[in-house]
């Protein structure tokens, strides 16, 4: 193989007298070559470095350095830009689709339970009570998607779900960007089958109680969203058989088998 280093290139260029008219041209060629090499070698160098997680996990010995003062740590961020936003800061910056405050006590719940939002899903969204049944999870998540409540969607997701992520900030950003059905209006939720009626539930491999609910969601493509311009104003029905897991007395969403009568790439978390 050929070993090319910036020093070799520099020496080879400057040892060829008469090949260039000026040292400025030589220097330009040298640094162009240097940039070309770094462009293709730096990813290889970075790929050999340990990840932050493995690097910290491997270090088990206590540090001999004295613990730094939190105030001094905070002062070191000066001059390097603002610190990254916290999850709470991020969530509070996201838009939602909640009705006006004066309507929250009287408006019908989006989940079509026949109750008001105050009587039905609002206590779950505000953590006044937990989901004590699979249907609680289903209805409250439907309402959360309808009202664009990203925090509740995350909180009601079981860790075994493929959508669950340890990095909550990145997860929240992804949901805000493309996981909240911004191109659709929520029209209807219909429960087709609850396994409480046919004893389909039981325990999962970890010994936690599990259960299933089959339901249909009707969405209407918004006319002001170009993504689905060809079906704007039309309705699509998503049928899902969802799996729920009960953890410490609280039910959470774990997975779902989804079918759509119109849109193949619709993702229902």
mmCIF file of C-alpha atoms in Angstrom:
data_model
loop_
_atom_site.group_PDB
_atom_site.id
_atom_site.type_symbol
_atom_site.label_atom_id
_atom_site.label_comp_id
_atom_site.label_asym_id
_atom_site.label_seq_id
_atom_site.Cartn_x
_atom_site.Cartn_y
_atom_site.Cartn_z
ATOM 1 C CA UNK A 1 0.000 0.000 0.000
ATOM 2 C CA UNK A 2 0.951 3.654 -0.286
ATOM 3 C CA UNK A 3 1.487 5.605 2.913
ATOM 4 C CA UNK A 4 0.782 9.297 2.476
ATOM 5 C CA UNK A 5 1.361 11.716 5.292
ATOM 6 C CA UNK A 6 1.200 15.509 5.234
ATOM 7 C CA UNK A 7 4.967 15.678 5.968
ATOM 8 C CA UNK A 8 5.853 13.333 3.065
ATOM 9 C CA UNK A 9 3.699 15.331 0.678
ATOM 10 C CA UNK A 10 5.288 18.585 1.842
ATOM 11 C CA UNK A 11 8.869 17.211 1.461
ATOM 12 C CA UNK A 12 8.189 15.663 -1.954
ATOM 13 C CA UNK A 13 6.693 18.872 -3.291
ATOM 14 C CA UNK A 14 9.463 21.137 -2.037
ATOM 15 C CA UNK A 15 12.242 18.759 -3.195
ATOM 16 C CA UNK A 16 11.116 19.081 -6.811
ATOM 17 C CA UNK A 17 12.788 22.328 -7.708
ATOM 18 C CA UNK A 18 11.512 24.083 -10.751
ATOM 19 C CA UNK A 19 8.186 22.255 -10.852
ATOM 20 C CA UNK A 20 6.288 25.273 -9.556
ATOM 21 C CA UNK A 21 6.905 28.928 -10.135
ATOM 22 C CA UNK A 22 6.531 30.126 -6.569
ATOM 23 C CA UNK A 23 6.506 28.858 -2.988
ATOM 24 C CA UNK A 24 2.984 30.225 -2.614
ATOM 25 C CA UNK A 25 1.723 27.779 -5.228
ATOM 26 C CA UNK A 26 3.590 24.975 -3.484
ATOM 27 C CA UNK A 27 2.102 25.865 -0.140
ATOM 28 C CA UNK A 28 -1.375 26.009 -1.705
ATOM 29 C CA UNK A 29 -0.925 22.549 -3.221
ATOM 30 C CA UNK A 30 0.414 21.197 0.072
ATOM 31 C CA UNK A 31 -2.463 22.435 2.169
ATOM 32 C CA UNK A 32 -5.003 21.293 -0.438
ATOM 33 C CA UNK A 33 -3.507 17.814 -0.210
ATOM 34 C CA UNK A 34 -3.540 18.019 3.575
ATOM 35 C CA UNK A 35 -7.239 18.897 3.641
ATOM 36 C CA UNK A 36 -7.986 16.083 1.182
ATOM 37 C CA UNK A 37 -6.247 13.532 3.431
ATOM 38 C CA UNK A 38 -7.914 14.780 6.614
ATOM 39 C CA UNK A 39 -11.306 14.693 4.963
ATOM 40 C CA UNK A 40 -11.090 10.970 4.364
ATOM 41 C CA UNK A 41 -8.975 9.868 7.308
ATOM 42 C CA UNK A 42 -10.673 11.718 10.159
ATOM 43 C CA UNK A 43 -13.846 9.541 10.039
ATOM 44 C CA UNK A 44 -11.618 6.477 10.274
ATOM 45 C CA UNK A 45 -9.778 7.917 13.227
ATOM 46 C CA UNK A 46 -13.023 8.837 14.966
ATOM 47 C CA UNK A 47 -14.508 5.402 14.350
ATOM 48 C CA UNK A 48 -11.717 3.845 16.393
ATOM 49 C CA UNK A 49 -12.375 6.018 19.428
ATOM 50 C CA UNK A 50 -14.466 4.504 22.278
ATOM 51 C CA UNK A 51 -18.039 5.718 22.679
ATOM 52 C CA UNK A 52 -18.714 7.958 25.694
ATOM 53 C CA UNK A 53 -20.727 5.179 27.327
ATOM 54 C CA UNK A 54 -18.070 2.490 26.980
ATOM 55 C CA UNK A 55 -15.352 4.905 28.013
ATOM 56 C CA UNK A 56 -17.056 5.824 31.261
ATOM 57 C CA UNK A 57 -18.184 2.253 31.956
ATOM 58 C CA UNK A 58 -14.635 1.014 31.724
ATOM 59 C CA UNK A 59 -13.397 3.510 34.294
ATOM 60 C CA UNK A 60 -14.293 2.043 37.679
ATOM 61 C CA UNK A 61 -11.499 3.468 39.828
ATOM 62 C CA UNK A 62 -12.310 6.605 41.808
ATOM 63 C CA UNK A 63 -10.696 9.728 40.505
ATOM 64 C CA UNK A 64 -7.781 11.112 42.483
ATOM 65 C CA UNK A 65 -8.760 14.645 41.528
ATOM 66 C CA UNK A 66 -10.820 16.608 44.072
ATOM 67 C CA UNK A 67 -14.444 17.159 43.209
ATOM 68 C CA UNK A 68 -14.985 20.470 41.538
ATOM 69 C CA UNK A 69 -17.362 23.080 42.847
ATOM 70 C CA UNK A 70 -20.649 23.146 40.869
ATOM 71 C CA UNK A 71 -20.353 26.912 40.660
ATOM 72 C CA UNK A 72 -16.936 26.650 39.071
ATOM 73 C CA UNK A 73 -18.271 24.091 36.600
ATOM 74 C CA UNK A 74 -21.063 26.433 35.624
ATOM 75 C CA UNK A 75 -18.624 29.282 35.063
ATOM 76 C CA UNK A 76 -16.645 27.225 32.544
ATOM 77 C CA UNK A 77 -19.569 27.312 30.115
ATOM 78 C CA UNK A 78 -19.049 31.035 29.615
ATOM 79 C CA UNK A 79 -17.833 31.767 26.130
ATOM 80 C CA UNK A 80 -18.989 28.397 24.738
ATOM 81 C CA UNK A 81 -22.636 29.215 24.059
ATOM 82 C CA UNK A 82 -25.791 28.396 25.990
ATOM 83 C CA UNK A 83 -26.127 24.937 27.572
ATOM 84 C CA UNK A 84 -28.398 22.459 25.760
ATOM 85 C CA UNK A 85 -32.091 22.701 26.652
ATOM 86 C CA UNK A 86 -33.511 20.406 29.290
ATOM 87 C CA UNK A 87 -36.382 18.056 28.477
ATOM 88 C CA UNK A 88 -38.819 20.319 30.316
ATOM 89 C CA UNK A 89 -37.614 23.359 28.390
ATOM 90 C CA UNK A 90 -37.947 21.485 25.129
ATOM 91 C CA UNK A 91 -41.442 20.164 25.846
ATOM 92 C CA UNK A 92 -42.692 23.581 26.889
ATOM 93 C CA UNK A 93 -41.488 25.029 23.579
ATOM 94 C CA UNK A 94 -43.468 22.565 21.442
ATOM 95 C CA UNK A 95 -46.873 23.588 20.076
ATOM 96 C CA UNK A 96 -50.007 21.705 21.095
ATOM 97 C CA UNK A 97 -53.573 21.508 19.850
ATOM 98 C CA UNK A 98 -55.358 21.976 23.158
ATOM 99 C CA UNK A 99 -58.644 23.921 23.014
ATOM 100 C CA UNK A 100 -58.849 27.318 24.728
ATOM 101 C CA UNK A 101 -58.480 27.188 28.493
ATOM 102 C CA UNK A 102 -62.074 28.268 29.108
ATOM 103 C CA UNK A 103 -63.355 25.260 27.098
ATOM 104 C CA UNK A 104 -61.279 22.549 28.794
ATOM 105 C CA UNK A 105 -63.905 21.831 31.458
ATOM 106 C CA UNK A 106 -66.858 21.536 29.083
ATOM 107 C CA UNK A 107 -65.529 20.284 25.744
ATOM 108 C CA UNK A 108 -66.211 16.658 24.785
ATOM 109 C CA UNK A 109 -63.210 14.351 25.116
ATOM 110 C CA UNK A 110 -61.492 13.605 21.774
ATOM 111 C CA UNK A 111 -61.536 9.870 22.547
ATOM 112 C CA UNK A 112 -65.307 9.733 21.911
ATOM 113 C CA UNK A 113 -66.109 8.277 25.321
ATOM 114 C CA UNK A 114 -69.171 10.498 25.642
ATOM 115 C CA UNK A 115 -67.653 12.253 28.656
ATOM 116 C CA UNK A 116 -66.116 15.702 28.854
ATOM 117 C CA UNK A 117 -62.361 16.049 28.616
ATOM 118 C CA UNK A 118 -62.310 17.086 32.280
ATOM 119 C CA UNK A 119 -64.111 13.870 33.283
ATOM 120 C CA UNK A 120 -62.217 11.532 30.961
ATOM 121 C CA UNK A 121 -58.630 11.976 29.740
ATOM 122 C CA UNK A 122 -57.563 15.264 31.294
ATOM 123 C CA UNK A 123 -56.886 13.744 34.763
ATOM 124 C CA UNK A 124 -54.608 11.183 33.086
ATOM 125 C CA UNK A 125 -52.777 13.830 31.062
ATOM 126 C CA UNK A 126 -52.280 15.993 34.159
ATOM 127 C CA UNK A 127 -51.154 13.005 36.299
ATOM 128 C CA UNK A 128 -54.087 13.359 38.679
ATOM 129 C CA UNK A 129 -54.609 9.624 38.212
ATOM 130 C CA UNK A 130 -52.878 6.688 36.497
ATOM 131 C CA UNK A 131 -54.086 4.301 33.815
ATOM 132 C CA UNK A 132 -55.683 1.405 35.688
ATOM 133 C CA UNK A 133 -56.915 -0.346 32.530
ATOM 134 C CA UNK A 134 -55.767 -0.934 28.971
ATOM 135 C CA UNK A 135 -58.657 1.159 27.662
ATOM 136 C CA UNK A 136 -57.470 4.045 29.832
ATOM 137 C CA UNK A 137 -54.145 3.944 27.997
ATOM 138 C CA UNK A 138 -55.774 3.652 24.594
ATOM 139 C CA UNK A 139 -58.209 6.527 25.059
ATOM 140 C CA UNK A 140 -55.729 8.836 26.771
ATOM 141 C CA UNK A 141 -53.064 8.245 24.092
ATOM 142 C CA UNK A 142 -55.575 8.891 21.314
ATOM 143 C CA UNK A 143 -56.507 12.166 23.022
ATOM 144 C CA UNK A 144 -52.824 12.975 23.533
ATOM 145 C CA UNK A 145 -52.122 12.548 19.823
ATOM 146 C CA UNK A 146 -55.213 14.579 19.006
ATOM 147 C CA UNK A 147 -54.090 17.421 21.289
ATOM 148 C CA UNK A 148 -50.381 16.966 20.489
ATOM 149 C CA UNK A 149 -49.284 16.190 24.044
ATOM 150 C CA UNK A 150 -45.818 14.770 23.386
ATOM 151 C CA UNK A 151 -44.868 14.346 27.038
ATOM 152 C CA UNK A 152 -47.842 12.081 27.734
ATOM 153 C CA UNK A 153 -47.174 9.951 24.653
ATOM 154 C CA UNK A 154 -43.663 9.352 25.970
ATOM 155 C CA UNK A 155 -44.763 8.754 29.552
ATOM 156 C CA UNK A 156 -47.416 6.190 28.586
ATOM 157 C CA UNK A 157 -44.977 4.120 26.481
ATOM 158 C CA UNK A 158 -43.571 0.947 28.045
ATOM 159 C CA UNK A 159 -39.751 0.512 27.906
ATOM 160 C CA UNK A 160 -40.158 -2.659 25.804
ATOM 161 C CA UNK A 161 -41.842 -0.693 23.009
ATOM 162 C CA UNK A 162 -39.692 -0.260 19.907
ATOM 163 C CA UNK A 163 -40.440 3.473 19.992
ATOM 164 C CA UNK A 164 -39.119 3.892 23.532
ATOM 165 C CA UNK A 165 -35.783 5.688 23.828
ATOM 166 C CA UNK A 166 -33.522 6.340 26.780
ATOM 167 C CA UNK A 167 -32.523 9.671 25.275
ATOM 168 C CA UNK A 168 -35.734 11.528 26.089
ATOM 169 C CA UNK A 169 -34.585 14.791 24.495
ATOM 170 C CA UNK A 170 -33.882 13.129 21.134
ATOM 171 C CA UNK A 171 -37.129 11.146 21.392
ATOM 172 C CA UNK A 172 -39.148 14.292 22.059
ATOM 173 C CA UNK A 173 -37.507 16.074 19.125
ATOM 174 C CA UNK A 174 -38.329 13.193 16.770
ATOM 175 C CA UNK A 175 -41.954 13.092 17.893
ATOM 176 C CA UNK A 176 -42.281 16.822 17.449
ATOM 177 C CA UNK A 177 -40.733 16.647 13.994
ATOM 178 C CA UNK A 178 -42.719 13.805 12.465
ATOM 179 C CA UNK A 179 -44.627 11.636 14.933
ATOM 180 C CA UNK A 180 -47.660 13.678 15.937
ATOM 181 C CA UNK A 181 -49.921 13.334 12.874
ATOM 182 C CA UNK A 182 -49.728 17.033 12.004
ATOM 183 C CA UNK A 183 -51.079 16.296 8.526
ATOM 184 C CA UNK A 184 -54.334 14.813 9.856
ATOM 185 C CA UNK A 185 -57.431 15.653 11.815
ATOM 186 C CA UNK A 186 -58.589 13.079 14.385
ATOM 187 C CA UNK A 187 -62.123 12.022 13.538
ATOM 188 C CA UNK A 188 -63.039 8.916 15.516
ATOM 189 C CA UNK A 189 -61.861 6.126 17.834
ATOM 190 C CA UNK A 190 -63.775 2.836 17.936
ATOM 191 C CA UNK A 191 -62.856 -0.075 20.218
ATOM 192 C CA UNK A 192 -63.428 -3.376 18.416
ATOM 193 C CA UNK A 193 -62.231 -5.952 20.921
ATOM 194 C CA UNK A 194 -60.906 -5.949 24.482
ATOM 195 C CA UNK A 195 -59.252 -9.198 25.589
ATOM 196 C CA UNK A 196 -60.932 -8.878 28.984
ATOM 197 C CA UNK A 197 -63.917 -10.367 27.204
ATOM 198 C CA UNK A 198 -62.092 -13.364 25.677
ATOM 199 C CA UNK A 199 -59.261 -14.004 28.177
ATOM 200 C CA UNK A 200 -56.526 -13.406 25.585
ATOM 201 C CA UNK A 201 -54.222 -11.685 28.077
ATOM 202 C CA UNK A 202 -51.840 -13.254 30.565
ATOM 203 C CA UNK A 203 -48.198 -12.636 31.444
ATOM 204 C CA UNK A 204 -45.295 -11.718 29.192
ATOM 205 C CA UNK A 205 -41.817 -13.265 29.318
ATOM 206 C CA UNK A 206 -40.858 -11.061 32.263
ATOM 207 C CA UNK A 207 -43.850 -12.124 34.307
ATOM 208 C CA UNK A 208 -45.659 -8.812 33.911
ATOM 209 C CA UNK A 209 -49.363 -8.770 33.148
ATOM 210 C CA UNK A 210 -50.158 -8.101 29.502
ATOM 211 C CA UNK A 211 -53.297 -7.541 27.469
ATOM 212 C CA UNK A 212 -54.546 -6.583 24.018
ATOM 213 C CA UNK A 213 -57.096 -4.179 22.589
ATOM 214 C CA UNK A 214 -58.133 -3.983 18.933
ATOM 215 C CA UNK A 215 -59.447 -0.640 17.725
ATOM 216 C CA UNK A 216 -59.990 1.598 14.711
ATOM 217 C CA UNK A 217 -58.833 5.186 14.317
ATOM 218 C CA UNK A 218 -60.293 7.420 11.609
ATOM 219 C CA UNK A 219 -58.097 10.268 10.371
ATOM 220 C CA UNK A 220 -58.835 12.970 7.817
ATOM 221 C CA UNK A 221 -56.005 14.378 5.697
ATOM 222 C CA UNK A 222 -55.726 18.115 6.230
ATOM 223 C CA UNK A 223 -56.193 20.253 3.151
ATOM 224 C CA UNK A 224 -53.476 22.709 4.204
ATOM 225 C CA UNK A 225 -50.738 20.056 4.354
ATOM 226 C CA UNK A 226 -48.956 19.353 1.032
ATOM 227 C CA UNK A 227 -47.546 15.998 2.183
ATOM 228 C CA UNK A 228 -50.821 14.199 1.428
ATOM 229 C CA UNK A 229 -52.197 16.575 -1.196
ATOM 230 C CA UNK A 230 -53.552 13.717 -3.310
ATOM 231 C CA UNK A 231 -55.853 12.587 -0.481
ATOM 232 C CA UNK A 232 -56.568 15.988 1.112
ATOM 233 C CA UNK A 233 -59.952 15.980 2.801
ATOM 234 C CA UNK A 234 -60.295 12.222 2.513
ATOM 235 C CA UNK A 235 -60.498 9.868 5.465
ATOM 236 C CA UNK A 236 -58.347 6.860 6.202
ATOM 237 C CA UNK A 237 -59.021 4.147 8.777
ATOM 238 C CA UNK A 238 -56.177 2.623 10.773
ATOM 239 C CA UNK A 239 -56.867 -0.681 12.497
ATOM 240 C CA UNK A 240 -54.482 -1.697 15.260
ATOM 241 C CA UNK A 241 -54.204 -4.551 17.710
ATOM 242 C CA UNK A 242 -52.232 -3.034 20.571
ATOM 243 C CA UNK A 243 -50.331 -4.802 23.308
ATOM 244 C CA UNK A 244 -50.304 -3.274 26.793
ATOM 245 C CA UNK A 245 -48.196 -4.190 29.804
ATOM 246 C CA UNK A 246 -49.060 -3.555 33.437
ATOM 247 C CA UNK A 247 -46.057 -2.308 35.392
ATOM 248 C CA UNK A 248 -46.361 -1.569 39.125
ATOM 249 C CA UNK A 249 -50.109 -1.340 38.812
ATOM 250 C CA UNK A 250 -50.038 1.031 35.822
ATOM 251 C CA UNK A 251 -50.845 -0.003 32.248
ATOM 252 C CA UNK A 252 -48.651 1.248 29.394
ATOM 253 C CA UNK A 253 -48.525 0.846 25.624
ATOM 254 C CA UNK A 254 -46.013 -1.794 24.449
ATOM 255 C CA UNK A 255 -46.564 -2.514 20.739
ATOM 256 C CA UNK A 256 -49.095 -2.679 17.942
ATOM 257 C CA UNK A 257 -49.919 -4.413 14.679
ATOM 258 C CA UNK A 258 -51.144 -1.680 12.333
ATOM 259 C CA UNK A 259 -53.107 -1.793 9.103
ATOM 260 C CA UNK A 260 -54.322 1.185 7.057
ATOM 261 C CA UNK A 261 -56.939 1.171 4.331
ATOM 262 C CA UNK A 262 -55.266 4.026 2.455
ATOM 263 C CA UNK A 263 -51.838 5.121 3.730
ATOM 264 C CA UNK A 264 -49.055 2.547 3.888
ATOM 265 C CA UNK A 265 -46.517 4.620 5.833
ATOM 266 C CA UNK A 266 -48.682 5.927 8.634
ATOM 267 C CA UNK A 267 -46.950 5.408 11.968
ATOM 268 C CA UNK A 268 -49.053 5.124 15.101
ATOM 269 C CA UNK A 269 -46.797 5.087 18.156
#
